[in-house]
Coordinates of C-alpha atoms and ligand atoms in Angstrom, one line a residue:
X136 CA 27.0 -12.0 6.7
X137 CA 24.3 -14.1 7.9
X138 CA 20.9 -13.0 8.6
X139 CA 17.4 -14.6 9.7
X140 CA 14.6 -14.5 7.1
X141 CA 11.4 -16.0 6.1
X142 CA 11.9 -17.6 2.7
X143 CA 9.2 -18.2 0.2
X144 CA 10.6 -21.5 -1.2
X145 CA 7.9 -22.2 -3.6
X146 CA 4.2 -21.2 -4.6
X147 CA 1.6 -22.2 -2.2
X148 CA 4.0 -23.2 0.6
X149 CA 4.2 -21.6 4.0
X150 CA 7.3 -19.4 4.5
X151 CA 10.3 -21.2 6.0
X152 CA 12.2 -19.3 8.7
X153 CA 16.2 -19.9 8.1
X154 CA 19.4 -18.4 8.3
X155 CA 20.5 -17.0 4.9
X156 CA 23.6 -15.4 3.5
X157 CA 23.5 -11.7 2.6
X158 CA 26.4 -10.0 0.6
X159 CA 27.1 -6.3 1.7
X160 CA 26.1 -3.3 -0.3
X161 CA 27.7 -2.5 -3.5
X162 CA 28.0 0.9 -5.3
X163 CA 24.9 3.1 -4.7
X164 CA 23.5 0.5 -2.3
X165 CA 22.8 0.5 1.6
X166 CA 22.6 -2.4 4.1
X167 CA 19.5 -2.0 6.3
X168 CA 18.7 -3.7 9.6
X169 CA 14.9 -4.1 9.3
X170 CA 13.4 -3.5 12.7
X171 CA 9.7 -4.3 11.8
X172 CA 7.7 -5.2 8.7
X173 CA 4.0 -5.4 7.9
X174 CA 2.3 -8.2 6.0
X175 CA 0.3 -6.9 2.9
X176 CA -1.9 -8.7 0.4
X177 CA 0.5 -8.6 -2.4
X178 CA 2.9 -10.7 -0.4
X179 CA 0.1 -13.3 -0.2
X180 CA -0.8 -12.8 -3.8
X181 CA 2.8 -13.7 -4.8
X182 CA 3.2 -16.5 -2.3
X183 CA -0.1 -18.2 -3.5
X184 CA 1.3 -18.6 -7.0
X185 CA -1.5 -16.4 -8.5
X186 CA 0.9 -13.6 -9.4
X187 CA 2.3 -14.6 -12.8
X188 CA 5.4 -12.4 -12.3
X189 CA 6.2 -14.2 -9.0
X190 CA 9.6 -15.7 -8.8
X191 CA 10.9 -18.3 -6.3
X192 CA 12.8 -18.8 -4.1
X193 CA 12.4 -15.3 -2.8
X194 CA 12.3 -13.2 0.3
X195 CA 9.2 -11.4 0.3
X196 CA 7.8 -8.2 2.2
X197 CA 7.7 -4.7 1.0
X198 CA 6.4 -2.8 4.2
X199 CA 9.3 -2.3 6.4
X200 CA 11.3 0.2 8.6
X201 CA 14.8 -0.1 9.9
X202 CA 18.2 1.5 10.3
X203 CA 21.1 1.9 7.9
X204 CA 24.1 -0.1 9.2
X205 CA 26.4 0.1 6.2
X206 CA 26.7 2.0 2.9
X207 CA 28.4 1.1 -0.4
X208 CA 30.7 3.5 -2.3
X209 CA 29.1 6.7 -3.9
X210 CA 26.1 6.8 -1.4
X211 CA 25.5 10.4 -0.3
X212 CA 22.0 10.7 0.8
X213 CA 21.8 8.6 3.8
X214 CA 24.5 7.3 6.3
X215 CA 25.0 4.7 9.1
X216 CA 22.6 5.2 11.8
X217 CA 19.8 6.8 9.7
X218 CA 16.2 5.4 10.2
X219 CA 14.8 4.5 6.8
X220 CA 11.6 3.0 5.1
X221 CA 12.3 0.9 2.1
X222 CA 10.5 2.1 -1.2
X223 CA 9.0 -0.4 -3.7
X224 CA 8.4 2.6 -5.8
X225 CA 11.9 4.4 -5.8
X226 CA 12.6 8.0 -6.4
X227 CA 15.8 8.6 -8.5
X228 CA 14.9 12.3 -9.3
X229 CA 16.7 11.8 -12.6
X230 CA 14.7 9.5 -15.0
X231 CA 12.3 10.9 -17.5
X232 CA 9.4 9.8 -15.2
X233 CA 10.7 11.5 -12.1
X234 CA 11.6 14.7 -14.0
X235 CA 8.1 14.8 -15.6
X236 CA 6.5 15.8 -12.3
X237 CA 3.3 13.9 -13.6
X238 CA 4.0 10.5 -12.1
X239 CA 5.6 8.8 -9.3
X240 CA 6.5 5.6 -11.2
X241 CA 10.3 6.0 -11.2
X242 CA 11.8 3.9 -14.0
X243 CA 15.4 3.9 -12.9
X244 CA 15.6 0.3 -11.6
X245 CA 12.3 -1.0 -12.9
X246 CA 13.4 -3.8 -15.0
X247 CA 15.8 -5.4 -12.5
X248 CA 13.3 -4.9 -9.7
X249 CA 10.7 -6.8 -11.5
X250 CA 13.0 -9.8 -12.0
X251 CA 14.0 -10.0 -8.3
X252 CA 17.5 -8.6 -8.8
X253 CA 19.5 -5.6 -7.6
X254 CA 20.2 -2.9 -10.4
X255 CA 23.4 -4.6 -11.4
X256 CA 21.5 -7.8 -12.3
X257 CA 22.7 -9.9 -9.3
X258 CA 21.1 -10.9 -5.9
X259 CA 22.6 -10.3 -2.5
X260 CA 20.8 -13.2 -0.9
X261 CA 21.7 -16.9 -1.1
X262 CA 21.3 -20.1 1.0
X263 CA 23.5 -23.3 0.5
X264 CA 24.9 -21.8 -2.6
X265 CA 21.5 -21.3 -4.3
X266 CA 20.4 -17.8 -5.2
X267 CA 17.3 -16.3 -3.4
X268 CA 15.4 -13.6 -5.3
X269 CA 14.8 -10.0 -3.9
X270 CA 11.0 -8.8 -4.1
X271 CA 9.5 -5.6 -4.9
X272 CA 13.0 -4.3 -4.4
X273 CA 12.7 -4.5 -0.6
X274 CA 12.7 -8.0 0.8
X275 CA 11.7 -6.9 4.4
X276 CA 10.9 -10.4 5.6
X277 CA 14.5 -10.6 6.4
X278 CA 16.3 -9.0 9.5
X279 CA 18.9 -7.4 7.2
X280 CA 18.4 -6.4 3.7
X281 CA 20.2 -4.5 0.9
X282 CA 18.6 -1.8 -1.0
X283 CA 19.4 0.9 -3.7
X284 CA 20.0 4.2 -2.2
X285 CA 17.1 5.6 -4.2
X286 CA 14.8 3.2 -2.7
X287 CA 15.0 4.3 0.9
X288 CA 13.4 7.3 2.7
X289 CA 15.2 8.9 5.6
X290 CA 12.6 9.4 8.4
X291 CA 12.3 11.0 11.9
X292 CA 14.8 9.2 14.2
X293 CA 12.2 9.0 17.2
X294 CA 9.4 7.3 15.2
X295 CA 8.7 3.8 16.3
X296 CA 9.5 1.1 13.8
X297 CA 6.5 -1.1 14.6
X298 CA 4.1 1.5 13.6
X299 CA 5.9 3.5 10.8
X300 CA 6.6 0.3 8.8
X301 CA 2.9 0.5 7.7
X302 CA 3.7 3.7 6.0
X303 CA 5.9 1.7 3.7
X304 CA 2.7 0.6 1.8
X305 CA -0.8 0.8 3.3
X306 CA -0.8 4.3 5.0
X307 CA 0.9 6.1 2.1
X308 CA -1.2 4.3 -0.6
X309 CA -4.5 5.3 1.2
X310 CA -3.8 8.9 2.3
X311 CA -1.8 9.5 -1.0
X312 CA -4.7 8.4 -3.2
X313 CA -6.8 11.2 -1.5
X314 CA -4.1 14.0 -1.4
X315 CA -1.9 13.2 -4.5
X316 CA -4.1 11.3 -6.9
X317 CA -7.7 12.6 -6.2
X318 CA -6.6 16.0 -4.8
X319 CA -9.7 16.1 -2.7
X320 CA -11.0 19.6 -1.8
X321 CA -12.5 20.7 1.5
X322 CA -16.3 20.0 1.5
X323 CA -16.1 17.2 -0.9
X324 CA -18.5 14.1 -0.8
X325 CA -16.6 10.7 -1.0
X326 CA -17.4 7.0 -1.2
X327 CA -14.8 4.4 -0.1
X328 CA -15.5 0.8 -1.3
X329 CA -13.8 -1.8 1.1
X330 CA -12.8 -0.8 4.6
X331 CA -9.7 -2.8 5.1
X332 CA -6.1 -1.8 5.6
X333 CA -6.1 0.5 2.6
X334 CA -9.8 1.8 2.8
X335 CA -9.4 3.0 6.5
X336 CA -6.3 5.0 5.4
X337 CA -8.4 6.5 2.6
X338 CA -11.0 7.4 5.1
X339 CA -8.5 9.2 7.3
X340 CA -7.0 11.0 4.4
X341 CA -10.4 12.3 3.5
X342 CA -10.9 13.5 7.1
X343 CA -7.5 15.2 6.9
X344 CA -8.5 16.9 3.5
X345 CA -11.7 18.2 4.9
X346 CA -14.3 16.0 3.1
X347 CA -17.8 16.7 4.3
X348 CA -19.5 13.3 3.7
X349 CA -17.5 10.1 3.7
X350 CA -19.6 7.1 3.0
X351 CA -17.9 3.6 3.7
X352 CA -19.2 0.5 1.8
X353 CA -18.3 -2.9 2.8
X354 CA -20.0 -6.4 3.0
X355 CA -18.9 -7.0 6.5
X356 CA -20.8 -5.1 9.1
X357 CA -17.9 -5.3 11.7
X358 CA -16.2 -2.7 9.4
X359 CA -18.8 0.1 10.5
X360 CA -17.2 0.7 13.7
X361 CA -13.7 0.7 12.1
X362 CA -14.8 3.2 9.6
X363 CA -16.3 5.5 12.2
X364 CA -13.1 5.3 14.3
X365 CA -11.3 7.2 11.4
X366 CA -13.8 9.6 10.2
X367 CA -16.4 7.8 8.1
X368 CA -19.9 9.6 8.4
X369 CA -22.1 7.0 6.7
X370 CA -22.0 3.2 6.4
X371 CA -23.5 1.0 3.6
X372 CA -23.7 -2.9 3.5
X373 CA -24.4 -3.7 -0.2
X374 CA -26.0 -7.0 1.1
X375 CA -28.5 -5.0 3.2
X376 CA -29.5 -2.4 0.5
X377 CA -32.9 -3.2 -1.2
X378 CA -32.5 -2.9 -4.8
X379 CA -29.4 -1.7 -6.8
X380 CA -26.4 -0.4 -4.9
X381 CA -25.5 2.5 -7.4
X382 CA -28.8 4.3 -7.4
X383 CA -28.9 3.9 -3.6
X384 CA -25.4 5.7 -3.4
X385 CA -26.4 8.3 -5.8
X386 CA -29.4 9.3 -3.9
X387 CA -27.6 9.3 -0.6
X388 CA -25.1 11.9 -2.0
X389 CA -27.8 14.4 -3.2
X390 CA -27.2 17.6 -1.4
X391 CA -29.1 20.9 -1.3
X392 CA -30.1 22.0 -4.8
X393 CA -28.3 19.1 -6.4
X394 CA -30.9 16.6 -7.5
X395 CA -28.5 14.7 -9.7
X396 CA -26.4 13.0 -7.0
X397 CA -23.2 11.0 -7.1
X398 CA -19.9 11.5 -5.0
X399 CA -17.2 14.0 -6.0
X400 CA -14.7 11.2 -5.5
X401 CA -15.0 7.5 -5.1
X402 CA -12.2 4.9 -4.2
X403 CA -12.1 1.2 -4.9
X404 CA -10.0 -0.5 -2.1
X405 CA -11.2 -4.1 -2.8
X406 CA -9.5 -5.2 -6.1
X407 CA -13.0 -6.6 -7.3
X408 CA -13.6 -5.5 -10.8
X409 CA -17.4 -5.5 -10.1
X410 CA -16.9 -3.1 -7.4
X411 CA -14.6 -0.8 -9.5
X412 CA -17.5 -0.4 -11.9
X413 CA -19.9 0.4 -9.0
X414 CA -17.3 3.0 -7.7
X415 CA -17.2 4.7 -11.1
X416 CA -20.8 4.7 -11.7
X417 CA -21.5 6.2 -8.3
X418 CA -19.3 9.2 -9.1
X419 CA -21.2 12.5 -9.8
X420 CA -22.2 13.1 -13.4
X421 CA -20.0 15.8 -15.1
X422 CA -17.1 15.8 -12.7
X423 CA -16.9 12.7 -10.4
X424 CA -13.5 11.0 -10.2
X425 CA -13.1 7.4 -9.3
X426 CA -9.7 6.2 -8.2
X427 CA -8.8 2.4 -8.4
X428 CA -6.5 1.3 -5.6
X429 CA -7.4 -2.3 -5.4
X430 CA -5.2 -4.8 -7.3
X431 CA -7.3 -7.2 -9.4
X432 CA -6.4 -10.7 -10.1
X433 CA -4.3 -11.7 -13.2
X434 CA -6.2 -11.3 -16.4
X435 CA -9.3 -9.5 -15.0
X436 CA -11.0 -6.8 -16.9
X437 CA -13.0 -3.7 -16.0
X438 CA -16.0 -2.5 -18.0
X439 CA -18.6 0.2 -18.1
X440 CA -20.7 1.9 -20.7
X441 CA -18.7 4.6 -22.6
X442 CA -21.7 7.0 -21.7
X443 CA -20.5 6.9 -18.1
X444 CA -17.2 8.7 -19.2
X445 CA -18.7 10.8 -21.9
X446 CA -20.9 12.4 -19.2
X447 CA -17.9 13.5 -17.4
X448 CA -16.9 10.8 -14.9
X449 CA -13.2 10.2 -14.8
X450 CA -11.6 6.8 -14.1
X451 CA -8.1 6.9 -12.6
X452 CA -5.7 4.5 -10.8
X453 CA -3.0 5.0 -8.3
X454 CA 0.3 3.2 -7.4
X455 CA 1.6 3.8 -3.9
X456 CA -0.9 6.7 -3.5
X457 CA 1.0 8.6 -6.1
X458 CA 3.6 9.4 -3.5
X459 CA 7.3 10.2 -4.4
X460 CA 8.8 8.1 -1.7
X461 CA 12.0 10.0 -0.6
X462 CA 10.1 13.3 -0.7
X463 CA 6.5 12.3 0.8
X464 CA 7.2 9.3 3.1
X465 CA 9.2 11.4 5.5
X466 CA 6.4 13.9 5.7
X467 CA 3.9 11.3 6.4
X468 CA 6.0 10.0 9.2
X469 CA 6.1 13.5 10.6
X470 CA 2.3 13.7 10.4
X471 CA 2.1 10.6 12.4
X472 CA 4.6 12.1 15.1
X473 CA 2.7 15.3 15.2
X474 CA -0.8 13.2 15.7
X475 CA -2.2 14.5 12.3
X476 CA -2.8 10.9 11.3
X477 CA -3.3 7.6 13.3
X478 CA -1.6 4.2 12.9
X479 CA -1.5 2.5 16.1
X480 CA -5.1 1.2 16.3
X481 CA -5.0 -0.3 12.8
X482 CA -2.0 -2.6 13.9
X483 CA -4.3 -5.4 15.3
X484 CA -1.5 -8.0 15.6
X485 CA 2.2 -8.0 16.4
X486 CA 4.1 -11.2 15.7
X487 CA 7.7 -12.5 15.9
X488 CA 9.4 -13.7 12.8
X489 CA 8.7 -17.2 13.6
X490 CA 5.0 -16.6 13.7
X491 CA 4.8 -14.9 10.3
X492 CA 2.7 -17.6 8.8
X493 CA 0.1 -16.9 11.4
X494 CA 0.0 -13.3 10.1
X495 CA -0.7 -14.5 6.7
X496 CA -3.6 -16.6 8.0
X497 CA -5.1 -13.8 10.1
X498 CA -5.0 -11.6 6.8
X499 CA -6.7 -14.4 4.6
X500 CA -9.3 -14.8 7.3
X501 CA -10.1 -11.2 7.3
X502 CA -9.3 -11.1 11.1
X503 CA -6.6 -8.6 10.9
X504 CA -6.3 -5.0 9.8
X505 CA -2.6 -5.1 9.8
X506 CA -0.2 -7.8 11.3
X507 CA 3.4 -6.4 12.0
X508 CA 6.5 -8.7 12.4
X509 CA 8.9 -7.2 15.0
X510 CA 12.4 -8.5 14.6
Ligands
NAD159 P1 -8.4 -5.9 2.9 O1 -8.8 -7.4 2.7 O2 -7.9 -5.5 4.4 O3 -9.7 -5.1 2.8 C1 -10.7 -5.3 1.8 C2 -12.1 -5.0 2.2 O4 -13.0 -5.0 1.1 C3 -12.6 -5.9 3.4 O5 -13.0 -5.2 4.5 C4 -13.8 -6.8 2.6 O6 -14.8 -7.1 3.5 C5 -14.1 -5.6 1.6 N1 -14.9 -6.1 0.4 C6 -14.7 -7.2 -0.2 N2 -15.5 -7.4 -1.2 C7 -16.3 -6.4 -1.2 C8 -17.5 -5.9 -2.0 N3 -18.0 -6.7 -3.0 N4 -18.0 -4.6 -1.7 C9 -17.6 -3.9 -0.7 N5 -16.6 -4.3 0.0 C10 -16.0 -5.5 -0.2 O7 -7.5 -5.3 1.9 P2 -6.5 -4.1 1.9 O8 -5.3 -4.4 2.6 O9 -7.2 -3.0 2.4 O10 -6.1 -4.0 0.4 C11 -7.2 -3.6 -0.7 C12 -6.6 -3.7 -2.1 O11 -5.7 -2.7 -2.2 C13 -5.9 -4.9 -2.4 O12 -6.3 -5.3 -3.7 C14 -4.5 -4.6 -2.4 O13 -3.8 -5.4 -3.2 C15 -4.6 -3.1 -2.9 N6 -3.3 -2.3 -2.7 C16 -3.0 -1.5 -3.8 C17 -2.0 -0.6 -3.7 C18 -1.5 0.3 -4.8 O14 -0.5 1.0 -4.8 N7 -2.5 0.5 -5.9 C19 -1.1 -0.7 -2.6 C20 -1.5 -1.3 -1.4 C21 -2.6 -2.3 -1.6
022_160 C1 1.4 -3.2 -2.9 N1 0.7 -3.1 -4.0 C2 -0.4 -3.8 -3.8 C3 -0.5 -4.1 -2.3 N2 0.7 -3.7 -1.8 C4 1.1 -2.7 -5.2 C5 1.3 -3.6 -6.3 C6 1.6 -3.1 -7.5 C7 1.8 -1.8 -7.8 C8 1.6 -0.9 -6.6 C9 1.2 -1.3 -5.4 C10 2.0 -1.3 -9.0 C11 1.3 -0.4 -9.7 C12 1.9 -0.2 -11.0 C13 3.1 -0.9 -10.9 N3 3.1 -1.5 -9.8 C14 4.1 -0.9 -12.0 C15 5.2 0.0 -11.9 C16 6.0 0.3 -13.1 O1 6.0 -0.6 -14.0 O2 6.8 1.2 -13.1 C17 4.3 -2.3 -9.4 C18 5.3 -2.0 -8.5 C19 6.4 -2.8 -8.2 C20 6.4 -4.2 -8.6 C21 5.4 -4.5 -9.5 C22 4.4 -3.7 -9.8 C23 7.6 -5.0 -8.3 O3 8.5 -4.6 -7.7 N4 7.6 -6.3 -8.5 C24 5.2 -0.6 -8.0
ZN161 ZN1 1.4 -3.6 0.0

């Protein structure tokens, strides 16, 4: 079949909107009509050429929602008409990782996904006889895409596509980091570094988990109002702090008889390795945990003195908020439908596929929280 898509033809070039060929689903695969897709930093990281694993030409996009329109042989868990969210972290429920119950990083299709191919080692997309690569197993910048059955989550049929697409990455990553990775308890203190599309979801996850003190840290004062909108209790702009940031934050988190200070949980949502160190060191001595969510540039390294860990601080990272996609994503969609979490105000821009490059510009300029393309 033919479908309209935004094609990343080469690194550093704008996406080109064109009609491409898409082959139907093979064994264990589903054909999905994408109704809406968010634009996320990783798409830009790859498009810019900074991602050493980026492959071109490719159809980017990993934050979508749509409808199953066809299924290949052997597909049992979804059928035509089901509403689904594509998963860049699949959940096969059979590989050693899924069975371990210790990680969400399913390994069933990992090798081919990283090569921009379907699990059988081929691509379903082409244009003018030339192969186009898939991206993060999703390729949601196409009106139709083919996905492995294990890489779709079946969700509530009444949920609006132009909002729940954000659950395909940002919402689940932020809320999941709080619930699954940090396992934040009621009454905890927390610091969130970077109040963008991820950090704001960490904040609403902390509110959901019942955290007492939710400190937001951002170099952009415009983020104060955004943070407060989702449950932030204190705002700190590092540029306006006199002296060092870490001692300032440790002092701010001293409560009652505790004269040591430091937060129970801290989250890096910037991808900046200097901030990652600040986040670790502002965690409480003896038990504070710091969760790295931000993705740093290729080749960057983190550092701290071993003393920071010897004295009980814990450094952790999270991918897709530790969520098991087929199990957890439908639950998050239900939370949205029940009003337990908010999404609508974070979607600051809605665009057509033809305007997708404008969405990238808004993200680069820091003018959007999330831009969503509606097909
Ligand atoms: P964003 O650009 O919307 O937000 C980043 C925020 O950090 C901005 O508000 C910016 O002002 C602030 N900031 C920048 N430098 C700062 C500093 N030195 N101190 C404090 N604040 C600072 O980005 P986003 O969409 O929220 O994504 C954040 C990061 O999360 C990215 O690196 C992204 O790739 C990553 N991410 C990771 C996962 C995962 O599974 N681990 C999933 C999605 C996104
Ligand atoms: C999504 N991310 C950032 C912004 N939006 C993001 C990027 C990478 C990962 C998670 C989220 C990630 C963490 C760990 C891994 N990845 C490796 C997983 C593994 O090896 O099993 C990751 C993922 C997918 C891809 C690359 C790296 C890919 O499909 N190309 C989950
Ligand atoms: Zn993303």
